[in-house]
Short mmCIF file of C-alpha atoms in Angstrom, two decimals:
data_model
loop_
_atom_site.label_atom_id
_atom_site.label_comp_id
_atom_site.label_asym_id
_atom_site.label_seq_id
_atom_site.Cartn_x
_atom_site.Cartn_y
_atom_site.Cartn_z
CA UNK I 1 -54.92 56.10 19.89
CA UNK I 2 -58.13 56.25 17.82
CA UNK I 3 -60.01 57.76 20.77
CA UNK I 4 -57.28 60.36 21.25
CA UNK I 5 -57.44 61.31 17.57
CA UNK I 6 -61.23 61.55 17.74
CA UNK I 7 -60.99 63.73 20.86
CA UNK I 8 -58.39 65.92 19.20
CA UNK I 9 -60.58 66.32 16.11
CA UNK I 10 -63.61 67.16 18.26
CA UNK I 11 -61.62 69.75 20.23
CA UNK I 12 -60.24 71.32 17.06
CA UNK I 13 -63.68 71.52 15.47
CA UNK I 14 -65.20 72.76 18.73
CA UNK I 15 -62.67 75.56 18.94
CA UNK I 16 -63.28 76.48 15.31
CA UNK I 17 -67.05 76.43 15.77
CA UNK I 18 -66.79 78.52 18.94
CA UNK I 19 -64.69 81.15 17.21
CA UNK I 20 -66.98 81.17 14.14
CA UNK I 21 -70.08 81.40 16.36
CA UNK I 22 -68.71 84.29 18.38
CA UNK I 23 -67.66 86.10 15.23
CA UNK I 24 -71.08 85.55 13.62
CA UNK I 25 -72.96 86.63 16.77
CA UNK I 26 -70.91 89.80 17.31
CA UNK I 27 -71.10 90.72 13.61
CA UNK I 28 -74.88 90.16 13.46
CA UNK I 29 -75.49 92.11 16.65
CA UNK I 30 -73.45 95.05 15.41
CA UNK I 31 -75.22 95.06 12.06
CA UNK I 32 -78.71 94.90 13.58
CA UNK I 33 -78.01 97.78 15.97
CA UNK I 34 -76.43 99.76 13.16
CA UNK I 35 -79.54 99.26 11.01
CA UNK I 36 -81.74 100.29 13.93
CA UNK I 37 -79.76 103.51 14.38
CA UNK I 38 -79.86 104.27 10.65
CA UNK I 39 -83.61 103.62 10.57
CA UNK I 40 -84.25 105.92 13.53
CA UNK I 41 -82.20 108.75 12.05
CA UNK I 42 -83.83 108.41 8.64
CA UNK I 43 -87.35 108.37 10.06
CA UNK I 44 -86.63 111.29 12.40
CA UNK I 45 -85.09 113.30 9.59
CA UNK I 46 -88.05 112.55 7.32
CA UNK I 47 -90.45 113.66 10.09
CA UNK I 48 -88.83 117.11 10.30
CA UNK I 49 -89.82 117.99 6.75
CA UNK I 50 -93.33 118.82 8.00
CA UNK I 51 -94.79 120.08 11.29
CA UNK I 52 -97.28 117.20 11.47
CA UNK I 53 -95.28 114.96 13.75
CA UNK I 54 -94.15 117.84 15.97
CA UNK I 55 -97.69 119.21 16.31
CA UNK I 56 -99.13 115.78 17.08
CA UNK I 57 -96.51 115.23 19.73
CA UNK I 58 -97.11 118.62 21.33
CA UNK I 59 -100.83 117.83 21.27
CA UNK I 60 -100.08 114.65 23.20
CA UNK I 61 -101.37 112.40 20.43
CA UNK I 62 -100.07 108.81 20.59
CA UNK I 63 -97.61 107.68 17.87
CA UNK I 64 -100.11 105.12 16.62
CA UNK I 65 -102.05 108.00 15.11
CA UNK I 66 -99.06 108.74 12.93
CA UNK I 67 -98.54 105.07 11.96
CA UNK I 68 -95.49 104.68 14.18
CA UNK I 69 -96.65 102.28 16.86
CA UNK I 70 -93.09 100.99 17.37
CA UNK I 71 -91.80 104.43 18.36
CA UNK I 72 -91.97 106.93 21.18
CA UNK I 73 -91.75 110.48 19.83
CA UNK I 74 -90.63 113.48 21.90
CA UNK I 75 -89.85 117.13 21.33
CA UNK I 76 -86.79 118.30 23.24
CA UNK I 77 -86.15 122.03 23.82
CA UNK I 78 -82.79 123.59 24.33
CA UNK I 79 -83.67 124.41 27.94
CA UNK I 80 -84.23 120.71 28.69
CA UNK I 81 -88.01 120.68 28.50
CA UNK I 82 -89.42 117.48 26.99
CA UNK I 83 -92.92 116.98 25.50
CA UNK I 84 -95.28 115.25 26.00
CA UNK I 85 -94.76 115.69 29.71
CA UNK I 86 -96.87 112.62 30.62
CA UNK I 87 -94.24 110.20 29.24
CA UNK I 88 -91.20 112.48 29.42
CA UNK I 89 -89.87 110.55 32.36
CA UNK I 90 -89.01 107.73 29.98
CA UNK I 91 -86.23 109.76 28.37
CA UNK I 92 -85.52 112.38 31.06
CA UNK I 93 -83.23 113.98 31.53
CA UNK I 94 -82.13 114.89 28.04
CA UNK I 95 -78.50 114.20 27.27
CA UNK I 96 -76.02 116.98 26.56
CA UNK I 97 -75.78 115.78 22.95
CA UNK I 98 -79.55 116.09 22.54
CA UNK I 99 -79.53 119.62 23.99
CA UNK I 100 -76.79 120.51 21.50
CA UNK I 101 -78.96 119.17 18.68
CA UNK I 102 -81.90 121.27 19.96
CA UNK I 103 -79.63 124.32 20.15
CA UNK I 104 -78.54 123.75 16.55
CA UNK I 105 -74.87 123.10 17.35
CA UNK I 106 -75.02 119.39 16.48
CA UNK I 107 -76.54 117.60 13.49
CA UNK I 108 -77.69 114.44 15.30
CA UNK I 109 -77.22 112.30 18.38
CA UNK I 110 -77.66 108.68 19.41
CA UNK I 111 -77.82 107.16 22.86
CA UNK I 112 -78.98 104.01 24.65
CA UNK I 113 -81.66 104.10 27.37
CA UNK I 114 -81.76 101.06 29.66
CA UNK I 115 -85.19 100.21 31.06
CA UNK I 116 -86.54 96.97 32.60
CA UNK I 117 -83.69 94.85 31.36
CA UNK I 118 -83.93 96.04 27.76
CA UNK I 119 -82.19 98.82 25.90
CA UNK I 120 -83.94 101.53 23.88
CA UNK I 121 -82.18 103.52 21.22
CA UNK I 122 -82.87 107.27 21.02
CA UNK I 123 -82.08 109.35 17.92
CA UNK I 124 -82.35 113.17 17.94
CA UNK I 125 -82.33 115.50 14.91
CA UNK I 126 -82.91 119.31 14.69
CA UNK I 127 -86.60 120.26 14.30
CA UNK I 128 -86.38 124.03 14.21
CA UNK I 129 -85.08 126.90 16.32
CA UNK I 130 -84.34 125.78 19.85
CA UNK I 131 -85.85 122.32 19.62
CA UNK I 132 -85.15 118.75 18.43
CA UNK I 133 -87.25 115.78 17.45
CA UNK I 134 -86.39 112.65 19.49
CA UNK I 135 -87.36 109.18 18.20
CA UNK I 136 -87.05 106.27 20.69
CA UNK I 137 -87.38 102.62 19.68
CA UNK I 138 -86.97 99.49 21.80
CA UNK I 139 -84.20 97.03 20.91
CA UNK I 140 -86.12 94.14 22.45
CA UNK I 141 -86.97 92.55 19.05
CA UNK I 142 -83.30 92.64 18.12
CA UNK I 143 -82.26 91.03 21.41
CA UNK I 144 -84.88 88.30 20.99
CA UNK I 145 -83.58 87.64 17.48
CA UNK I 146 -80.01 87.47 18.80
CA UNK I 147 -81.07 85.10 21.59
CA UNK I 148 -82.72 82.79 19.07
CA UNK I 149 -79.69 83.00 16.83
CA UNK I 150 -77.46 82.14 19.79
CA UNK I 151 -79.50 79.02 20.56
CA UNK I 152 -79.40 77.95 16.92
CA UNK I 153 -75.63 78.51 16.70
CA UNK I 154 -75.10 76.59 19.95
CA UNK I 155 -76.92 73.49 18.73
CA UNK I 156 -75.35 73.71 15.29
CA UNK I 157 -71.90 73.94 16.89
CA UNK I 158 -72.68 71.07 19.25
CA UNK I 159 -73.83 68.94 16.32
CA UNK I 160 -70.64 69.84 14.45
CA UNK I 161 -68.49 68.80 17.40
CA UNK I 162 -70.28 65.47 17.75
CA UNK I 163 -70.03 64.86 13.99
CA UNK I 164 -66.33 65.75 14.06
CA UNK I 165 -65.74 63.31 16.90
CA UNK I 166 -67.58 60.50 15.11
CA UNK I 167 -65.87 61.19 11.78
CA UNK I 168 -62.49 61.56 13.52
CA UNK I 169 -62.95 58.21 15.26
CA UNK I 170 -63.88 56.56 11.96
CA UNK I 171 -60.93 58.12 10.13
CA UNK I 172 -58.57 57.21 12.97
CA UNK I 173 -59.73 53.59 12.94
CA UNK I 174 -59.28 53.43 9.18
CA UNK I 175 -55.91 55.20 9.23
CA UNK I 176 -54.56 53.08 12.08
CA UNK I 177 -55.64 49.80 10.52
CA UNK I 178 -52.09 49.10 9.20
CA UNK I 179 -50.75 49.69 12.71
CA UNK I 180 -53.29 47.25 14.12
CA UNK I 181 -52.33 44.71 11.48
CA UNK I 182 -48.65 45.14 12.33
CA UNK I 183 -49.41 44.78 16.03
CA UNK I 184 -51.45 41.64 15.37
CA UNK I 185 -48.69 40.31 13.12
CA UNK I 186 -46.05 40.95 15.79
CA UNK I 187 -48.19 39.17 18.38
CA UNK I 188 -48.75 36.28 15.96
CA UNK I 189 -45.00 36.03 15.32
CA UNK I 190 -44.23 36.07 19.05
CA UNK I 191 -46.88 33.39 19.63
CA UNK I 192 -46.27 31.07 16.68
CA UNK I 193 -42.93 32.05 15.16
CA UNK I 194 -44.51 32.32 11.68
CA UNK I 195 -43.04 35.23 9.69
CA UNK I 196 -46.13 35.95 7.59
CA UNK I 197 -46.07 39.37 5.85
CA UNK I 198 -49.01 41.74 6.23
CA UNK I 199 -51.06 43.26 3.43
CA UNK I 200 -49.96 46.73 2.30
CA UNK I 201 -52.57 49.18 1.02
CA UNK I 202 -52.06 52.77 -0.11
CA UNK I 203 -48.86 54.75 -0.47
CA UNK I 204 -48.80 56.94 2.64
CA UNK I 205 -46.43 56.87 5.62
CA UNK I 206 -48.24 53.96 7.27
CA UNK I 207 -48.05 52.00 4.02
CA UNK I 208 -44.31 52.62 3.89
CA UNK I 209 -44.09 51.53 7.54
CA UNK I 210 -45.95 48.33 6.66
CA UNK I 211 -43.58 47.77 3.73
CA UNK I 212 -40.58 48.23 6.02
CA UNK I 213 -42.16 45.81 8.49
CA UNK I 214 -42.54 43.23 5.71
CA UNK I 215 -38.92 43.81 4.66
CA UNK I 216 -37.88 43.17 8.24
CA UNK I 217 -39.91 39.95 8.28
CA UNK I 218 -38.28 38.89 5.01
CA UNK I 219 -34.83 39.56 6.47
CA UNK I 220 -35.72 37.57 9.59
CA UNK I 221 -37.03 34.72 7.46
CA UNK I 222 -33.87 34.74 5.34
CA UNK I 223 -31.71 34.80 8.46
CA UNK I 224 -33.68 31.92 9.94
CA UNK I 225 -33.31 29.93 6.71
CA UNK I 226 -29.58 30.59 6.67
CA UNK I 227 -29.30 29.42 10.27
CA UNK I 228 -31.26 26.26 9.48
CA UNK I 229 -29.11 25.54 6.45
CA UNK I 230 -25.98 26.22 8.48
CA UNK I 231 -27.09 23.82 11.21
CA UNK I 232 -28.13 21.17 8.69
CA UNK I 233 -24.94 21.51 6.64
CA UNK I 234 -22.79 21.64 9.76
CA UNK I 235 -24.41 18.46 11.04
CA UNK I 236 -23.76 16.77 7.74
CA UNK I 237 -20.13 17.89 7.59
CA UNK I 238 -19.44 17.03 11.23
CA UNK I 239 -20.83 13.55 10.79
CA UNK I 240 -17.95 12.39 8.59
CA UNK I 241 -14.98 13.16 10.90
CA UNK I 242 -16.92 12.06 13.96
CA UNK I 243 -17.83 8.77 12.31
CA UNK I 244 -14.21 8.24 11.29
CA UNK I 245 -13.01 8.97 14.82
CA UNK I 246 -15.54 6.58 16.31
CA UNK I 247 -14.53 3.89 13.82
CA UNK I 248 -10.83 4.27 14.69
CA UNK I 249 -11.57 4.17 18.42
CA UNK I 250 -13.74 1.07 18.02
CA UNK I 251 -10.99 -0.51 15.95
CA UNK I 252 -8.43 0.20 18.69
CA UNK I 253 -10.72 -1.22 21.37
CA UNK I 254 -11.44 -4.34 19.31
CA UNK I 255 -7.76 -4.84 18.55
CA UNK I 256 -6.83 -4.52 22.24
CA UNK I 257 -9.34 -7.25 23.13
CA UNK I 258 -7.80 -9.53 20.48
CA UNK I 259 -4.19 -9.03 21.42
CA UNK I 260 -3.41 -5.57 20.09
CA UNK I 261 -2.12 -4.10 16.84
CA UNK I 262 1.28 -3.94 15.34
CA UNK I 263 3.18 -0.67 15.80
CA UNK I 264 2.72 0.18 12.12
CA UNK I 265 -1.06 -0.38 12.26
CA UNK I 266 -1.34 1.61 15.48
CA UNK I 267 0.63 4.48 13.94
CA UNK I 268 -1.65 4.45 10.88
CA UNK I 269 -4.76 4.60 13.08
CA UNK I 270 -3.30 7.39 15.21
CA UNK I 271 -2.28 9.32 12.11
CA UNK I 272 -5.77 8.95 10.67
CA UNK I 273 -7.37 9.99 13.98
CA UNK I 274 -5.10 12.99 14.25
CA UNK I 275 -6.04 14.08 10.74
CA UNK I 276 -9.69 13.69 11.57
CA UNK I 277 -9.27 15.77 14.74
CA UNK I 278 -7.50 18.47 12.77
CA UNK I 279 -10.26 18.42 10.16
CA UNK I 280 -12.87 18.61 12.92
CA UNK I 281 -11.05 21.51 14.60
CA UNK I 282 -10.80 23.39 11.31
CA UNK I 283 -14.45 22.78 10.56
CA UNK I 284 -15.55 23.97 14.00
CA UNK I 285 -13.40 27.09 13.67
CA UNK I 286 -14.86 27.83 10.25
CA UNK I 287 -18.38 27.35 11.57
CA UNK I 288 -17.77 29.69 14.46
CA UNK I 289 -16.33 32.29 12.10
CA UNK I 290 -19.28 32.10 9.70
CA UNK I 291 -21.97 31.85 12.37
CA UNK I 292 -21.40 35.39 13.68
CA UNK I 293 -21.95 38.56 11.72
CA UNK I 294 -19.11 40.45 13.43
CA UNK I 295 -15.90 39.27 15.05
CA UNK I 296 -15.96 38.93 18.79
CA UNK I 297 -13.03 41.30 19.33
CA UNK I 298 -13.09 44.15 16.87
CA UNK I 299 -9.61 45.65 16.86
CA UNK I 300 -9.04 47.29 13.47
CA UNK I 301 -5.58 48.77 13.04
CA UNK I 302 -3.37 50.06 10.25
CA UNK I 303 -1.58 47.16 8.62
CA UNK I 304 0.33 46.43 5.44
CA UNK I 305 -1.50 43.83 3.36
CA UNK I 306 1.86 42.81 1.85
CA UNK I 307 3.02 41.60 5.29
CA UNK I 308 -0.20 39.64 5.71
CA UNK I 309 0.33 37.97 2.32
CA UNK I 310 3.96 37.10 3.13
CA UNK I 311 2.97 35.47 6.43
CA UNK I 312 0.20 33.46 4.76
CA UNK I 313 2.57 32.31 2.02
CA UNK I 314 5.11 31.07 4.59
CA UNK I 315 2.41 29.14 6.42
CA UNK I 316 1.08 27.45 3.27
CA UNK I 317 4.61 26.64 2.05
CA UNK I 318 5.11 24.48 5.11
CA UNK I 319 1.92 22.57 4.33
CA UNK I 320 2.65 22.21 0.61
CA UNK I 321 6.40 21.64 0.25
CA UNK I 322 6.02 20.15 -3.24
CA UNK I 323 4.83 23.42 -4.81
CA UNK I 324 6.59 26.55 -5.96
CA UNK I 325 5.26 29.95 -4.93
CA UNK I 326 5.97 33.01 -7.06
CA UNK I 327 5.28 36.00 -4.85
CA UNK I 328 5.22 39.64 -5.98
CA UNK I 329 3.89 42.24 -3.54
CA UNK I 330 3.93 45.99 -3.07
CA UNK I 331 2.92 47.97 0.03
CA UNK I 332 -0.81 48.45 0.46
CA UNK I 333 -2.06 49.85 3.74
CA UNK I 334 -5.52 49.10 5.03
CA UNK I 335 -7.31 49.49 8.33
CA UNK I 336 -8.52 46.07 9.33
CA UNK I 337 -8.06 42.99 11.47
CA UNK I 338 -4.91 41.11 10.68
CA UNK I 339 -6.19 37.75 11.94
CA UNK I 340 -9.25 37.82 9.68
CA UNK I 341 -7.32 39.04 6.65
CA UNK I 342 -4.53 36.50 7.14
CA UNK I 343 -7.09 33.70 7.38
CA UNK I 344 -8.77 34.85 4.18
CA UNK I 345 -5.47 35.01 2.28
CA UNK I 346 -4.43 31.64 3.70
CA UNK I 347 -7.67 30.08 2.54
CA UNK I 348 -7.07 31.37 -0.99
CA UNK I 349 -3.54 29.94 -0.96
CA UNK I 350 -4.70 26.63 0.54
CA UNK I 351 -7.31 26.33 -2.18
CA UNK I 352 -4.68 26.95 -4.87
CA UNK I 353 -2.28 24.45 -3.27
CA UNK I 354 -5.00 21.81 -3.01
CA UNK I 355 -5.80 21.94 -6.71
CA UNK I 356 -2.26 22.33 -8.04
CA UNK I 357 -0.39 19.16 -9.03
CA UNK I 358 3.00 18.36 -7.52
CA UNK I 359 5.77 20.59 -8.82
CA UNK I 360 3.32 23.21 -10.08
CA UNK I 361 3.57 26.94 -9.41
CA UNK I 362 1.15 29.03 -7.38
CA UNK I 363 1.25 32.68 -8.38
CA UNK I 364 0.69 35.36 -5.74
CA UNK I 365 0.62 38.99 -6.76
CA UNK I 366 -0.40 42.10 -4.78
CA UNK I 367 -0.52 45.41 -6.60
CA UNK I 368 -2.65 48.52 -5.90
CA UNK I 369 -4.76 46.70 -3.34
CA UNK I 370 -5.66 43.79 -5.65
CA UNK I 371 -4.41 40.35 -4.62
CA UNK I 372 -4.48 37.67 -7.33
CA UNK I 373 -3.82 33.98 -6.63
CA UNK I 374 -3.39 31.61 -9.58
CA UNK I 375 -3.00 27.84 -9.73
CA UNK I 376 -2.33 25.18 -12.35
CA UNK I 377 -5.27 22.95 -11.43
CA UNK I 378 -8.13 21.75 -13.54
CA UNK I 379 -9.99 25.05 -13.29
CA UNK I 380 -13.56 25.82 -12.28
CA UNK I 381 -16.47 24.60 -14.36
CA UNK I 382 -19.17 26.98 -15.53
CA UNK I 383 -21.66 25.17 -13.30
CA UNK I 384 -19.57 25.58 -10.16
CA UNK I 385 -18.38 29.13 -10.76
CA UNK I 386 -21.53 30.99 -9.53
CA UNK I 387 -21.64 28.88 -6.35
CA UNK I 388 -17.96 28.79 -5.50
CA UNK I 389 -18.23 31.21 -2.53
CA UNK I 390 -21.40 29.69 -1.01
CA UNK I 391 -21.22 27.98 2.37
CA UNK I 392 -20.58 24.23 2.25
CA UNK I 393 -20.62 24.21 -1.53
CA UNK I 394 -18.21 21.68 -2.99
CA UNK I 395 -17.73 20.85 -6.63
CA UNK I 396 -18.35 17.29 -7.72
CA UNK I 397 -14.63 16.54 -8.17
CA UNK I 398 -13.83 18.15 -4.77
CA UNK I 399 -16.02 15.93 -2.64
CA UNK I 400 -13.32 13.25 -2.42
CA UNK I 401 -10.71 15.77 -1.27
CA UNK I 402 -10.13 17.18 2.21
CA UNK I 403 -12.10 20.29 3.16
CA UNK I 404 -15.45 21.44 4.40
CA UNK I 405 -16.58 23.86 1.69
CA UNK I 406 -16.26 26.84 4.06
CA UNK I 407 -12.87 28.28 3.20
CA UNK I 408 -13.94 30.46 0.28
CA UNK I 409 -17.05 31.55 2.18
CA UNK I 410 -14.76 32.92 4.86
CA UNK I 411 -12.78 34.77 2.20
CA UNK I 412 -15.92 36.46 0.90
CA UNK I 413 -17.06 37.35 4.42
CA UNK I 414 -13.68 38.90 5.22
CA UNK I 415 -13.71 40.89 1.98
CA UNK I 416 -17.19 42.28 2.62
CA UNK I 417 -16.35 43.07 6.22
CA UNK I 418 -13.39 45.18 5.08
CA UNK I 419 -15.29 46.93 2.30
CA UNK I 420 -13.73 44.90 -0.50
CA UNK I 421 -14.70 42.14 -2.93
CA UNK I 422 -13.56 38.74 -4.11
CA UNK I 423 -14.12 36.95 -7.41
CA UNK I 424 -13.06 33.79 -9.21
CA UNK I 425 -12.53 32.98 -12.88
CA UNK I 426 -11.10 30.33 -15.16
CA UNK I 427 -7.50 30.81 -16.28
CA UNK I 428 -6.20 30.03 -19.71
CA UNK I 429 -4.89 27.59 -20.71
CA UNK I 430 -5.64 25.87 -17.40
CA UNK I 431 -6.16 26.58 -13.75
CA UNK I 432 -8.10 29.28 -11.98
CA UNK I 433 -7.52 32.80 -10.73
CA UNK I 434 -8.92 34.32 -7.54
CA UNK I 435 -8.95 38.10 -7.04
CA UNK I 436 -9.29 39.83 -3.65
CA UNK I 437 -9.60 43.65 -3.75
CA UNK I 438 -9.46 45.81 -0.61
CA UNK I 439 -9.66 49.62 -0.35
CA UNK I 440 -6.56 51.34 0.92
CA UNK I 441 -3.51 53.31 -0.18
CA UNK I 442 0.18 52.57 -0.66
CA UNK I 443 1.12 55.48 1.63
CA UNK I 444 0.02 55.40 5.27
CA UNK I 445 0.36 59.12 5.97
CA UNK I 446 -1.48 60.06 2.76
CA UNK I 447 -4.40 57.75 3.48
CA UNK I 448 -4.65 58.22 7.25
CA UNK I 449 -3.65 61.70 8.52
CA UNK I 450 -2.08 61.37 11.91
CA UNK I 451 -1.64 57.62 11.58
CA UNK I 452 2.13 57.96 11.57
CA UNK I 453 2.00 58.56 15.32
CA UNK I 454 0.06 55.32 15.69
CA UNK I 455 2.50 53.51 13.46
CA UNK I 456 5.41 54.67 15.56
CA UNK I 457 3.98 53.16 18.73
CA UNK I 458 5.33 49.76 19.90
CA UNK I 459 2.06 47.99 19.07
CA UNK I 460 1.54 49.45 15.57
CA UNK I 461 3.31 48.96 12.24
CA UNK I 462 6.20 51.21 11.43
CA UNK I 463 4.60 52.87 8.39
CA UNK I 464 1.21 54.19 7.27
CA UNK I 465 -2.14 52.71 6.37
CA UNK I 466 -5.24 53.26 4.29
CA UNK I 467 -8.80 52.98 5.49
CA UNK I 468 -10.82 49.89 4.84
CA UNK I 469 -14.54 49.82 5.49
CA UNK I 470 -15.19 47.18 8.10
#
């Protein structure tokens, strides 16, 4: 690319130099010839003030006698006769304009006489009745000057083109240095996997490109760190149920070799193994959900968040029969994925049920797109509150309880995916409160024009929806 920029700069300068050279040459040539014509006319006019020049010419005296060695001087008569006759062939025949000047019908005339590859300029002015004085001067000195000027301009232009190419190449190499650094960095990353940022200098477009490249590297590094943490945390969390399963299986095998277990012991081991399998299945599902940025099957549709909340409440009631659920909902239509939203709401309810003592009440309220879930547990400490939605984070008093530390992370991911937010806070006098807010509208037709037709179809809800950003 640097060579192309240098070539482009050289071509641009070459074109500019060529145009400037042509303009200078043409202008200089026109001015020199104009000065020659003015000089001839002035000298011829001055010579007509006396008869000295005319008499010397008629006497066939050379111009050198008159101090005009650079001229040829002739007297032209109106009948076409030219003196001196010995050199009259140089300007013969006289032009019609010169005959008019001799006849007194024209003030002056100019013409070019081409001889031996050079041009002479001839100027005629009236010199009396029936005759004109004709001064002829060669333009050879002018042409030699123009030739020399042309050579000088050619070499100056050539030097300018070469200098432009060299300077253009230097500027291109300097300007493209950030691109080279980015290319080298990309090759280094592909070869070693090290996400090392490049140095940014200046504030031009290439500097902004380098900054964007570094931002991309930072995002890749953060993504890689998250993947490593996810793998490490997942390995740690999977180790516990797998170890428990292996222990139960080894216990069954050992018991069979020693005569077997009693039905009650066997039932206890099977119950424990089943619980561990369920925990393992839940953990794997949560990991799969969190490991991908987008759901595998994106099928957003208008849905009533109140229905999603009611279904989640019924599911959690079956798992926590010793708790009371106070549910208050109002229609709130969103465009989203029911499976993801129901899982998020279920996780909030499961978290509240896990921390609520037996006989306690879990409050569930949905109004104007804001879902609040309250419990009567011990609450969230100030230390745990900022980390409550992080992956695999578990409070100190939660590490002895069932769970993987992924449920609330899934809630946050679902909220962000649908353009909403989730937060947690302590509740007075005890317990905690979780708030999930999603954009939408209580009226389907108001929020989504034309969605009523979709709602009326067999596969869509019967009423309207509001858009959620997914």
